[in-house]
PDB file of C-alpha atoms and ligand atoms in Angstrom:
ATOM      1  CA  MET A   1     -14.333 -17.507  -7.962  1.00  0.00           C
ATOM      2  CA  LYS A   2     -16.074 -17.513  -4.569  1.00  0.00           C
ATOM      3  CA  ILE A   3     -17.059 -14.602  -2.358  1.00  0.00           C
ATOM      4  CA  PHE A   4     -16.936 -14.883   1.436  1.00  0.00           C
ATOM      5  CA  ASP A   5     -18.052 -12.308   3.972  1.00  0.00           C
ATOM      6  CA  GLY A   6     -17.779 -14.480   7.091  1.00  0.00           C
ATOM      7  CA  ILE A   7     -14.549 -15.420   8.877  1.00  0.00           C
ATOM      8  CA  ASN A   8     -15.749 -18.965   9.642  1.00  0.00           C
ATOM      9  CA  ASP A   9     -16.851 -19.509   6.049  1.00  0.00           C
ATOM     10  CA  ILE A  10     -13.517 -18.593   4.515  1.00  0.00           C
ATOM     11  CA  ARG A  11     -11.706 -20.584   7.209  1.00  0.00           C
ATOM     12  CA  LYS A  12     -13.605 -23.723   6.135  1.00  0.00           C
ATOM     13  CA  GLU A  13     -12.482 -23.213   2.525  1.00  0.00           C
ATOM     14  CA  ILE A  14      -8.884 -22.544   3.620  1.00  0.00           C
ATOM     15  CA  GLU A  15      -8.912 -25.755   5.672  1.00  0.00           C
ATOM     16  CA  ILE A  16      -9.920 -27.760   2.592  1.00  0.00           C
ATOM     17  CA  TRP A  17      -7.130 -26.155   0.564  1.00  0.00           C
ATOM     18  CA  LYS A  18      -4.558 -26.756   3.311  1.00  0.00           C
ATOM     19  CA  LYS A  19      -5.577 -30.423   3.643  1.00  0.00           C
ATOM     20  CA  ALA A  20      -5.018 -30.784  -0.114  1.00  0.00           C
ATOM     21  CA  GLY A  21      -1.505 -29.334   0.340  1.00  0.00           C
ATOM     22  CA  LEU A  22      -2.254 -26.237  -1.738  1.00  0.00           C
ATOM     23  CA  LYS A  23      -0.151 -23.057  -1.423  1.00  0.00           C
ATOM     24  CA  ILE A  24      -2.138 -19.925  -0.652  1.00  0.00           C
ATOM     25  CA  GLY A  25      -1.399 -16.333  -1.672  1.00  0.00           C
ATOM     26  CA  LEU A  26      -3.117 -13.359  -0.004  1.00  0.00           C
ATOM     27  CA  VAL A  27      -3.591  -9.905  -1.554  1.00  0.00           C
ATOM     28  CA  PRO A  28      -4.949  -7.444   1.039  1.00  0.00           C
ATOM     29  CA  THR A  29      -6.798  -4.438  -0.465  1.00  0.00           C
ATOM     30  CA  MET A  30      -9.369  -1.800   0.355  1.00  0.00           C
ATOM     31  CA  GLY A  31     -11.190  -2.471  -2.920  1.00  0.00           C
ATOM     32  CA  TYR A  32     -12.080  -0.199  -5.814  1.00  0.00           C
ATOM     33  CA  LEU A  33      -9.534  -2.263  -7.661  1.00  0.00           C
ATOM     34  CA  HIS A  34      -7.411  -1.084 -10.568  1.00  0.00           C
ATOM     35  CA  ALA A  35      -4.529  -2.427 -12.660  1.00  0.00           C
ATOM     36  CA  GLY A  36      -2.115  -1.929  -9.713  1.00  0.00           C
ATOM     37  CA  HIS A  37      -4.145  -4.346  -7.588  1.00  0.00           C
ATOM     38  CA  ALA A  38      -4.552  -6.679 -10.596  1.00  0.00           C
ATOM     39  CA  SER A  39      -0.775  -6.938 -10.925  1.00  0.00           C
ATOM     40  CA  LEU A  40      -0.532  -8.095  -7.277  1.00  0.00           C
ATOM     41  CA  ILE A  41      -3.283 -10.652  -7.891  1.00  0.00           C
ATOM     42  CA  LYS A  42      -1.596 -11.957 -11.057  1.00  0.00           C
ATOM     43  CA  GLU A  43       1.724 -12.259  -9.228  1.00  0.00           C
ATOM     44  CA  SER A  44       0.000 -14.317  -6.538  1.00  0.00           C
ATOM     45  CA  VAL A  45      -1.836 -16.478  -9.083  1.00  0.00           C
ATOM     46  CA  LYS A  46       1.475 -17.207 -10.816  1.00  0.00           C
ATOM     47  CA  ASN A  47       3.190 -18.301  -7.606  1.00  0.00           C
ATOM     48  CA  ASN A  48       0.471 -20.036  -5.563  1.00  0.00           C
ATOM     49  CA  ASP A  49      -2.263 -22.645  -6.046  1.00  0.00           C
ATOM     50  CA  LYS A  50      -5.002 -20.430  -4.593  1.00  0.00           C
ATOM     51  CA  THR A  51      -5.264 -16.660  -4.301  1.00  0.00           C
ATOM     52  CA  VAL A  52      -7.457 -14.832  -1.792  1.00  0.00           C
ATOM     53  CA  VAL A  53      -8.089 -11.105  -2.290  1.00  0.00           C
ATOM     54  CA  SER A  54      -9.408  -9.299   0.765  1.00  0.00           C
ATOM     55  CA  VAL A  55     -11.571  -6.244   0.126  1.00  0.00           C
ATOM     56  CA  PHE A  56     -12.009  -4.339   3.366  1.00  0.00           C
ATOM     57  CA  VAL A  57     -12.120  -0.581   3.900  1.00  0.00           C
ATOM     58  CA  ASN A  58     -10.495  -0.787   7.299  1.00  0.00           C
ATOM     59  CA  PRO A  59     -11.933   1.856   9.675  1.00  0.00           C
ATOM     60  CA  SER A  60      -9.011   1.621  12.086  1.00  0.00           C
ATOM     61  CA  GLN A  61      -6.523   3.002   9.563  1.00  0.00           C
ATOM     62  CA  PHE A  62      -8.560   6.177   8.942  1.00  0.00           C
ATOM     63  CA  ALA A  63      -8.430   9.152  11.328  1.00  0.00           C
ATOM     64  CA  PRO A  64     -11.773  10.863  12.122  1.00  0.00           C
ATOM     65  CA  ASN A  65     -10.984  13.718   9.665  1.00  0.00           C
ATOM     66  CA  GLU A  66     -10.153  11.337   6.788  1.00  0.00           C
ATOM     67  CA  ASP A  67     -12.172   9.880   3.900  1.00  0.00           C
ATOM     68  CA  LEU A  68     -13.549   6.626   5.415  1.00  0.00           C
ATOM     69  CA  GLU A  69     -17.169   7.400   4.485  1.00  0.00           C
ATOM     70  CA  SER A  70     -16.421   8.701   0.987  1.00  0.00           C
ATOM     71  CA  TYR A  71     -13.754   6.099   0.122  1.00  0.00           C
ATOM     72  CA  PRO A  72     -14.883   4.575  -3.222  1.00  0.00           C
ATOM     73  CA  ARG A  73     -16.512   1.144  -3.078  1.00  0.00           C
ATOM     74  CA  ASP A  74     -17.757  -1.215  -5.827  1.00  0.00           C
ATOM     75  CA  LEU A  75     -17.734  -4.866  -4.808  1.00  0.00           C
ATOM     76  CA  GLU A  76     -19.351  -6.124  -8.009  1.00  0.00           C
ATOM     77  CA  ARG A  77     -16.686  -4.542 -10.208  1.00  0.00           C
ATOM     78  CA  ASP A  78     -13.941  -5.668  -7.784  1.00  0.00           C
ATOM     79  CA  SER A  79     -15.165  -9.277  -8.005  1.00  0.00           C
ATOM     80  CA  GLU A  80     -15.003  -9.138 -11.803  1.00  0.00           C
ATOM     81  CA  ILE A  81     -11.417  -7.823 -11.659  1.00  0.00           C
ATOM     82  CA  VAL A  82     -10.366 -10.545  -9.200  1.00  0.00           C
ATOM     83  CA  LYS A  83     -11.978 -13.189 -11.421  1.00  0.00           C
ATOM     84  CA  SER A  84     -10.348 -11.975 -14.609  1.00  0.00           C
ATOM     85  CA  ALA A  85      -6.938 -11.747 -12.909  1.00  0.00           C
ATOM     86  CA  GLY A  86      -7.321 -15.420 -11.927  1.00  0.00           C
ATOM     87  CA  GLY A  87      -8.093 -15.023  -8.192  1.00  0.00           C
ATOM     88  CA  ASP A  88      -9.978 -17.803  -6.396  1.00  0.00           C
ATOM     89  CA  ALA A  89     -11.720 -15.981  -3.556  1.00  0.00           C
ATOM     90  CA  VAL A  90     -12.763 -12.530  -2.418  1.00  0.00           C
ATOM     91  CA  PHE A  91     -12.951 -12.029   1.337  1.00  0.00           C
ATOM     92  CA  CYS A  92     -15.105  -8.988   2.068  1.00  0.00           C
ATOM     93  CA  PRO A  93     -16.135  -8.919   5.726  1.00  0.00           C
ATOM     94  CA  CYS A  94     -18.037  -6.004   7.256  1.00  0.00           C
ATOM     95  CA  ALA A  95     -16.357  -4.012  10.036  1.00  0.00           C
ATOM     96  CA  GLU A  96     -18.339  -5.815  12.732  1.00  0.00           C
ATOM     97  CA  GLU A  97     -17.290  -9.211  11.402  1.00  0.00           C
ATOM     98  CA  MET A  98     -13.626  -8.147  11.548  1.00  0.00           C
ATOM     99  CA  TYR A  99     -13.631  -6.292  14.860  1.00  0.00           C
ATOM    100  CA  GLY A 100     -16.637  -7.633  16.807  1.00  0.00           C
ATOM    101  CA  LYS A 101     -18.095  -5.410  19.489  1.00  0.00           C
ATOM    102  CA  ASN A 102     -15.194  -5.117  21.898  1.00  0.00           C
ATOM    103  CA  HIS A 103     -11.889  -5.266  20.003  1.00  0.00           C
ATOM    104  CA  LEU A 104      -9.081  -4.282  22.375  1.00  0.00           C
ATOM    105  CA  THR A 105      -5.925  -5.471  20.633  1.00  0.00           C
ATOM    106  CA  SER A 106      -3.644  -3.526  18.358  1.00  0.00           C
ATOM    107  CA  VAL A 107      -0.380  -4.368  16.597  1.00  0.00           C
ATOM    108  CA  LYS A 108       2.095  -1.532  16.204  1.00  0.00           C
ATOM    109  CA  VAL A 109       5.552  -1.537  14.660  1.00  0.00           C
ATOM    110  CA  SER A 110       7.395   1.209  16.545  1.00  0.00           C
ATOM    111  CA  ASP A 111       9.783   3.677  14.934  1.00  0.00           C
ATOM    112  CA  LEU A 112       8.982   2.756  11.312  1.00  0.00           C
ATOM    113  CA  SER A 113       5.303   3.673  11.871  1.00  0.00           C
ATOM    114  CA  GLU A 114       6.144   7.031  13.401  1.00  0.00           C
ATOM    115  CA  LYS A 115       7.967   8.673  10.511  1.00  0.00           C
ATOM    116  CA  LEU A 116       7.004   9.857   6.988  1.00  0.00           C
ATOM    117  CA  CYS A 117       3.235   9.173   6.609  1.00  0.00           C
ATOM    118  CA  GLY A 118       3.102   8.340  10.330  1.00  0.00           C
ATOM    119  CA  ILE A 119       3.662  12.009  11.227  1.00  0.00           C
ATOM    120  CA  THR A 120       0.529  13.300   9.475  1.00  0.00           C
ATOM    121  CA  ARG A 121      -1.352  10.050  10.099  1.00  0.00           C
ATOM    122  CA  PRO A 122      -0.258   8.967  13.619  1.00  0.00           C
ATOM    123  CA  SER A 123      -2.703   6.066  14.026  1.00  0.00           C
ATOM    124  CA  HIS A 124      -2.682   4.894  10.401  1.00  0.00           C
ATOM    125  CA  PHE A 125      -0.028   2.191  10.401  1.00  0.00           C
ATOM    126  CA  ALA A 126      -1.205   0.577  13.642  1.00  0.00           C
ATOM    127  CA  GLY A 127      -4.578   0.228  11.908  1.00  0.00           C
ATOM    128  CA  VAL A 128      -2.896  -1.360   8.898  1.00  0.00           C
ATOM    129  CA  THR A 129      -0.693  -3.777  10.853  1.00  0.00           C
ATOM    130  CA  THR A 130      -3.577  -4.796  13.120  1.00  0.00           C
ATOM    131  CA  VAL A 131      -5.871  -5.667  10.217  1.00  0.00           C
ATOM    132  CA  VAL A 132      -3.095  -7.353   8.217  1.00  0.00           C
ATOM    133  CA  ALA A 133      -2.138  -9.477  11.251  1.00  0.00           C
ATOM    134  CA  LYS A 134      -5.793 -10.495  11.560  1.00  0.00           C
ATOM    135  CA  LEU A 135      -5.979 -11.324   7.834  1.00  0.00           C
ATOM    136  CA  PHE A 136      -2.801 -13.399   8.157  1.00  0.00           C
ATOM    137  CA  ASN A 137      -4.392 -15.376  11.019  1.00  0.00           C
ATOM    138  CA  ILE A 138      -7.646 -15.890   9.123  1.00  0.00           C
ATOM    139  CA  VAL A 139      -6.264 -16.790   5.688  1.00  0.00           C
ATOM    140  CA  LEU A 140      -2.997 -18.485   6.830  1.00  0.00           C
ATOM    141  CA  PRO A 141      -1.271 -17.644   3.536  1.00  0.00           C
ATOM    142  CA  ASP A 142       2.125 -18.935   2.429  1.00  0.00           C
ATOM    143  CA  LYS A 143       2.824 -15.664   0.637  1.00  0.00           C
ATOM    144  CA  ALA A 144       1.298 -12.181   0.876  1.00  0.00           C
ATOM    145  CA  TYR A 145       1.558  -9.444  -1.738  1.00  0.00           C
ATOM    146  CA  PHE A 146       1.956  -5.707  -1.156  1.00  0.00           C
ATOM    147  CA  GLY A 147       2.501  -2.872  -3.625  1.00  0.00           C
ATOM    148  CA  LEU A 148       5.755  -0.937  -3.512  1.00  0.00           C
ATOM    149  CA  LYS A 149       3.682   2.187  -4.150  1.00  0.00           C
ATOM    150  CA  ASP A 150       3.007   2.113  -0.397  1.00  0.00           C
ATOM    151  CA  TYR A 151       6.694   1.611   0.300  1.00  0.00           C
ATOM    152  CA  GLN A 152       6.626   2.509   4.001  1.00  0.00           C
ATOM    153  CA  GLN A 153       3.682   0.127   4.493  1.00  0.00           C
ATOM    154  CA  TYR A 154       5.627  -2.666   2.768  1.00  0.00           C
ATOM    155  CA  ILE A 155       8.680  -2.138   5.021  1.00  0.00           C
ATOM    156  CA  ILE A 156       6.456  -2.060   8.126  1.00  0.00           C
ATOM    157  CA  ILE A 157       4.601  -5.257   7.173  1.00  0.00           C
ATOM    158  CA  LYS A 158       7.909  -7.033   6.512  1.00  0.00           C
ATOM    159  CA  LYS A 159       9.128  -6.002   9.974  1.00  0.00           C
ATOM    160  CA  MET A 160       5.870  -7.080  11.615  1.00  0.00           C
ATOM    161  CA  ALA A 161       6.079 -10.505   9.927  1.00  0.00           C
ATOM    162  CA  GLU A 162       9.675 -10.879  11.111  1.00  0.00           C
ATOM    163  CA  ASP A 163       9.046  -9.685  14.677  1.00  0.00           C
ATOM    164  CA  LEU A 164       5.837 -11.691  15.206  1.00  0.00           C
ATOM    165  CA  ASN A 165       7.213 -14.832  13.517  1.00  0.00           C
ATOM    166  CA  PHE A 166       4.544 -15.029  10.843  1.00  0.00           C
ATOM    167  CA  ASN A 167       5.709 -17.857   8.593  1.00  0.00           C
ATOM    168  CA  ILE A 168       4.682 -15.868   5.517  1.00  0.00           C
ATOM    169  CA  ASP A 169       6.792 -14.716   2.606  1.00  0.00           C
ATOM    170  CA  ILE A 170       6.108 -10.971   2.138  1.00  0.00           C
ATOM    171  CA  GLN A 171       6.403  -9.994  -1.505  1.00  0.00           C
ATOM    172  CA  GLY A 172       6.715  -6.433  -2.830  1.00  0.00           C
ATOM    173  CA  VAL A 173       5.256  -5.749  -6.288  1.00  0.00           C
ATOM    174  CA  PRO A 174       6.439  -2.827  -8.491  1.00  0.00           C
ATOM    175  CA  ILE A 175       4.371   0.348  -8.882  1.00  0.00           C
ATOM    176  CA  VAL A 176       1.894   0.323 -11.781  1.00  0.00           C
ATOM    177  CA  ARG A 177       1.504   3.719 -13.468  1.00  0.00           C
ATOM    178  CA  ASP A 178      -0.878   5.209 -15.987  1.00  0.00           C
ATOM    179  CA  SER A 179       0.592   5.964 -19.431  1.00  0.00           C
ATOM    180  CA  ASP A 180       1.182   9.582 -18.312  1.00  0.00           C
ATOM    181  CA  GLY A 181       3.246   8.443 -15.297  1.00  0.00           C
ATOM    182  CA  LEU A 182       0.683   8.908 -12.511  1.00  0.00           C
ATOM    183  CA  ALA A 183       0.873   6.024 -10.040  1.00  0.00           C
ATOM    184  CA  LEU A 184      -2.499   4.239 -10.033  1.00  0.00           C
ATOM    185  CA  SER A 185      -4.492   4.807  -6.861  1.00  0.00           C
ATOM    186  CA  SER A 186      -8.127   4.357  -5.868  1.00  0.00           C
ATOM    187  CA  ARG A 187      -7.942   7.965  -4.653  1.00  0.00           C
ATOM    188  CA  ASN A 188      -7.134   9.306  -8.151  1.00  0.00           C
ATOM    189  CA  ILE A 189     -10.912   9.518  -8.761  1.00  0.00           C
ATOM    190  CA  TYR A 190     -10.962  12.521  -6.405  1.00  0.00           C
ATOM    191  CA  LEU A 191      -8.839  14.502  -8.925  1.00  0.00           C
ATOM    192  CA  SER A 192     -10.358  17.050 -11.327  1.00  0.00           C
ATOM    193  CA  GLU A 193      -8.803  17.331 -14.791  1.00  0.00           C
ATOM    194  CA  ASP A 194      -6.567  20.221 -13.688  1.00  0.00           C
ATOM    195  CA  GLU A 195      -5.575  18.484 -10.467  1.00  0.00           C
ATOM    196  CA  ARG A 196      -4.644  15.356 -12.386  1.00  0.00           C
ATOM    197  CA  LYS A 197      -2.264  17.406 -14.522  1.00  0.00           C
ATOM    198  CA  ALA A 198      -0.777  18.911 -11.358  1.00  0.00           C
ATOM    199  CA  ALA A 199      -0.443  15.401  -9.874  1.00  0.00           C
ATOM    200  CA  LEU A 200       1.942  14.453 -12.687  1.00  0.00           C
ATOM    201  CA  SER A 201       4.544  16.631 -10.951  1.00  0.00           C
ATOM    202  CA  LEU A 202       5.072  13.741  -8.486  1.00  0.00           C
ATOM    203  CA  SER A 203       6.258  11.212 -11.066  1.00  0.00           C
ATOM    204  CA  ARG A 204       8.064  13.962 -12.985  1.00  0.00           C
ATOM    205  CA  SER A 205      10.036  14.917  -9.899  1.00  0.00           C
ATOM    206  CA  LEU A 206      11.025  11.272  -9.358  1.00  0.00           C
ATOM    207  CA  ILE A 207      12.298  11.071 -12.948  1.00  0.00           C
ATOM    208  CA  TYR A 208      14.327  14.210 -12.190  1.00  0.00           C
ATOM    209  CA  ALA A 209      15.674  12.566  -9.013  1.00  0.00           C
ATOM    210  CA  GLU A 210      16.646   9.356 -10.767  1.00  0.00           C
ATOM    211  CA  LYS A 211      18.617  11.287 -13.383  1.00  0.00           C
ATOM    212  CA  ASN A 212      20.365  13.543 -10.886  1.00  0.00           C
ATOM    213  CA  ILE A 213      21.186  11.346  -7.923  1.00  0.00           C
ATOM    214  CA  LYS A 214      24.819  10.349  -8.141  1.00  0.00           C
ATOM    215  CA  SER A 215      27.190   9.186  -5.442  1.00  0.00           C
ATOM    216  CA  GLY A 216      28.135  12.066  -3.146  1.00  0.00           C
ATOM    217  CA  VAL A 217      25.150  14.298  -3.925  1.00  0.00           C
ATOM    218  CA  LYS A 218      23.491  16.017  -0.961  1.00  0.00           C
ATOM    219  CA  ALA A 219      19.899  14.897  -0.270  1.00  0.00           C
ATOM    220  CA  VAL A 220      18.896  18.460   0.600  1.00  0.00           C
ATOM    221  CA  GLU A 221      19.757  19.666  -2.939  1.00  0.00           C
ATOM    222  CA  ILE A 222      17.631  17.018  -4.634  1.00  0.00           C
ATOM    223  CA  ILE A 223      14.791  17.626  -2.159  1.00  0.00           C
ATOM    224  CA  GLY A 224      14.879  21.374  -2.875  1.00  0.00           C
ATOM    225  CA  ASN A 225      14.581  20.787  -6.624  1.00  0.00           C
ATOM    226  CA  ILE A 226      11.752  18.270  -6.163  1.00  0.00           C
ATOM    227  CA  ARG A 227       9.982  20.872  -4.001  1.00  0.00           C
ATOM    228  CA  ASP A 228      10.281  23.404  -6.856  1.00  0.00           C
ATOM    229  CA  ILE A 229       8.895  20.955  -9.432  1.00  0.00           C
ATOM    230  CA  VAL A 230       5.858  20.160  -7.259  1.00  0.00           C
ATOM    231  CA  GLU A 231       5.209  23.676  -5.948  1.00  0.00           C
ATOM    232  CA  ARG A 232       5.256  25.153  -9.458  1.00  0.00           C
ATOM    233  CA  GLU A 233       1.858  23.474  -9.986  1.00  0.00           C
ATOM    234  CA  ALA A 234      -1.401  24.910  -8.705  1.00  0.00           C
ATOM    235  CA  HIS A 235      -3.508  22.698  -6.360  1.00  0.00           C
ATOM    236  CA  THR A 236      -0.451  21.069  -4.685  1.00  0.00           C
ATOM    237  CA  LYS A 237       0.466  21.153  -1.004  1.00  0.00           C
ATOM    238  CA  ILE A 238       3.495  19.160   0.078  1.00  0.00           C
ATOM    239  CA  ASP A 239       3.169  16.945   3.131  1.00  0.00           C
ATOM    240  CA  TYR A 240       6.740  15.642   2.915  1.00  0.00           C
ATOM    241  CA  ILE A 241       9.634  14.996   0.546  1.00  0.00           C
ATOM    242  CA  LYS A 242      12.268  12.702   2.035  1.00  0.00           C
ATOM    243  CA  ILE A 243      15.311  10.797   0.893  1.00  0.00           C
ATOM    244  CA  CYS A 244      15.889   7.836   3.178  1.00  0.00           C
ATOM    245  CA  ASP A 245      17.788   4.630   3.604  1.00  0.00           C
ATOM    246  CA  PRO A 246      15.585   2.079   1.769  1.00  0.00           C
ATOM    247  CA  LEU A 247      15.566  -0.411   4.668  1.00  0.00           C
ATOM    248  CA  THR A 248      15.604   1.636   7.881  1.00  0.00           C
ATOM    249  CA  LEU A 249      13.806   4.684   6.381  1.00  0.00           C
ATOM    250  CA  ARG A 250      16.291   6.924   8.233  1.00  0.00           C
ATOM    251  CA  ASP A 251      16.989  10.271   6.553  1.00  0.00           C
ATOM    252  CA  LEU A 252      20.074  10.336   4.346  1.00  0.00           C
ATOM    253  CA  ASP A 253      22.356  13.337   4.298  1.00  0.00           C
ATOM    254  CA  ILE A 254      24.834  12.451   1.539  1.00  0.00           C
ATOM    255  CA  ILE A 255      23.601   9.832  -0.930  1.00  0.00           C
ATOM    256  CA  SER A 256      26.297   7.229  -1.459  1.00  0.00           C
ATOM    257  CA  SER A 257      24.497   3.945  -2.172  1.00  0.00           C
ATOM    258  CA  GLY A 258      20.886   2.788  -1.962  1.00  0.00           C
ATOM    259  CA  TYR A 259      18.137   5.329  -1.366  1.00  0.00           C
ATOM    260  CA  ALA A 260      14.371   5.825  -1.293  1.00  0.00           C
ATOM    261  CA  VAL A 261      12.864   9.118  -2.443  1.00  0.00           C
ATOM    262  CA  LEU A 262       9.453   9.297  -0.782  1.00  0.00           C
ATOM    263  CA  LEU A 263       6.772  11.911  -1.457  1.00  0.00           C
ATOM    264  CA  ALA A 264       3.357  12.728  -0.018  1.00  0.00           C
ATOM    265  CA  VAL A 265       1.492  15.615  -1.618  1.00  0.00           C
ATOM    266  CA  TYR A 266      -2.068  16.853  -1.310  1.00  0.00           C
ATOM    267  CA  VAL A 267      -3.482  17.574  -4.757  1.00  0.00           C
ATOM    268  CA  GLY A 268      -6.884  19.162  -4.202  1.00  0.00           C
ATOM    269  CA  LYS A 269      -8.442  16.961  -1.521  1.00  0.00           C
ATOM    270  CA  ALA A 270      -6.539  13.823  -2.541  1.00  0.00           C
ATOM    271  CA  ARG A 271      -3.428  12.931  -0.577  1.00  0.00           C
ATOM    272  CA  LEU A 272      -1.129  11.162  -3.046  1.00  0.00           C
ATOM    273  CA  ILE A 273       2.066   9.240  -2.367  1.00  0.00           C
ATOM    274  CA  ASP A 274       4.776   8.115  -4.755  1.00  0.00           C
ATOM    275  CA  ASN A 275       8.366   6.932  -4.510  1.00  0.00           C
ATOM    276  CA  LEU A 276      11.538   5.829  -6.195  1.00  0.00           C
ATOM    277  CA  VAL A 277      13.652   3.148  -4.545  1.00  0.00           C
ATOM    278  CA  LYS A 278      17.133   2.020  -5.565  1.00  0.00           C
ATOM    279  CA  PHE A 279      19.251  -0.450  -3.652  1.00  0.00           C
ATOM    280  CA  ASN A 280      22.468   0.451  -5.499  1.00  0.00           C
ATOM    281  CA  LEU A 281      23.705   3.540  -7.274  1.00  0.00           C
TER     282      LEU A 281
HETATM  283  P1  AMP B 301      -5.176  -0.247  -1.259  1.00  0.00           P
HETATM  284  O1  AMP B 301      -6.432  -0.870  -1.795  1.00  0.00           O
HETATM  285  O2  AMP B 301      -4.930   1.144  -1.754  1.00  0.00           O
HETATM  286  O3  AMP B 301      -5.040  -0.405   0.230  1.00  0.00           O
HETATM  287  O4  AMP B 301      -3.990  -1.090  -1.877  1.00  0.00           O
HETATM  288  C1  AMP B 301      -3.932  -2.487  -1.740  1.00  0.00           C
HETATM  289  C2  AMP B 301      -2.585  -2.976  -2.203  1.00  0.00           C
HETATM  290  O5  AMP B 301      -2.406  -2.621  -3.571  1.00  0.00           O
HETATM  291  C3  AMP B 301      -1.427  -2.328  -1.428  1.00  0.00           C
HETATM  292  O6  AMP B 301      -0.443  -3.309  -1.180  1.00  0.00           O
HETATM  293  C4  AMP B 301      -0.948  -1.270  -2.371  1.00  0.00           C
HETATM  294  O7  AMP B 301       0.412  -0.963  -2.204  1.00  0.00           O
HETATM  295  C5  AMP B 301      -1.178  -1.932  -3.716  1.00  0.00           C
HETATM  296  N1  AMP B 301      -1.260  -0.916  -4.773  1.00  0.00           N
HETATM  297  C6  AMP B 301      -2.086   0.153  -4.820  1.00  0.00           C
HETATM  298  N2  AMP B 301      -1.813   0.912  -5.911  1.00  0.00           N
HETATM  299  C7  AMP B 301      -0.789   0.300  -6.553  1.00  0.00           C
HETATM  300  C8  AMP B 301      -0.033   0.605  -7.738  1.00  0.00           C
HETATM  301  N3  AMP B 301      -0.286   1.671  -8.473  1.00  0.00           N
HETATM  302  N4  AMP B 301       0.951  -0.247  -8.083  1.00  0.00           N
HETATM  303  C9  AMP B 301       1.236  -1.348  -7.335  1.00  0.00           C
HETATM  304  N5  AMP B 301       0.564  -1.678  -6.218  1.00  0.00           N
HETATM  305  C10 AMP B 301      -0.423  -0.868  -5.827  1.00  0.00           C
END
């Protein structure tokens, strides 16, 4: 397993792989890897000849009031996880390597980036799509892997790839949860013991939703009950609870076929997201 921090260096390796006709999978991450990231890496290893894992805490997707400085980092541990999941390369550039001194270009997917998480975090998704577009151009992957835990991000990246004609197969990988149901996240380390218990209300409310959503049910009823489940816990502050069409992310009124229940909740200082997506009832 090799580690690259320079764009030119990884490009040289990619060129060798391409000349040998090898298929390349890319797993973009912000590091502090856990079993959720490992499942993306393993999926890539299974379906490609070479897997590159990028580890880059991308400044442009954090607002000034967010946790860029305190975001957890541990490159040594990350490299071990990539190696044991079968990855071939870690690409871990510094911010200056990625953005240079005078970066003026941004990629934004309209509409989809402006709803849900885009309301509280208005510049977030443009930061994500810009850095992912750059990673696509550097690594030239055949396939790229994204977690369905960040469902809105996955839909936005798929749209970007379609609109900008990236010849890359965008794969969504199911959410990996802890044994108690909490979706794994690098930000879970911010949670105290009590907050972690409160955070379980997110997955619990999705289990409630799955059991109770039937054709013809009103979204507002399910949302109200999810709100109760989450608000019953101390330490929680709801950012949003939405039930949307799983492709367009438009709000649903009456649920009659596929749906996505999407949640964002502050638990203590951690902002957690979780979701349940069904394409058929
Ligand atoms: P991050 O490092 O948080 O930016 O995440 C990097 C990638 O890992 C994204 O595509 C995430 O959706 C994915 N990911 C993070 N947590 C999980 C999880 N619990 N299950 C599946 N994928 C995840």
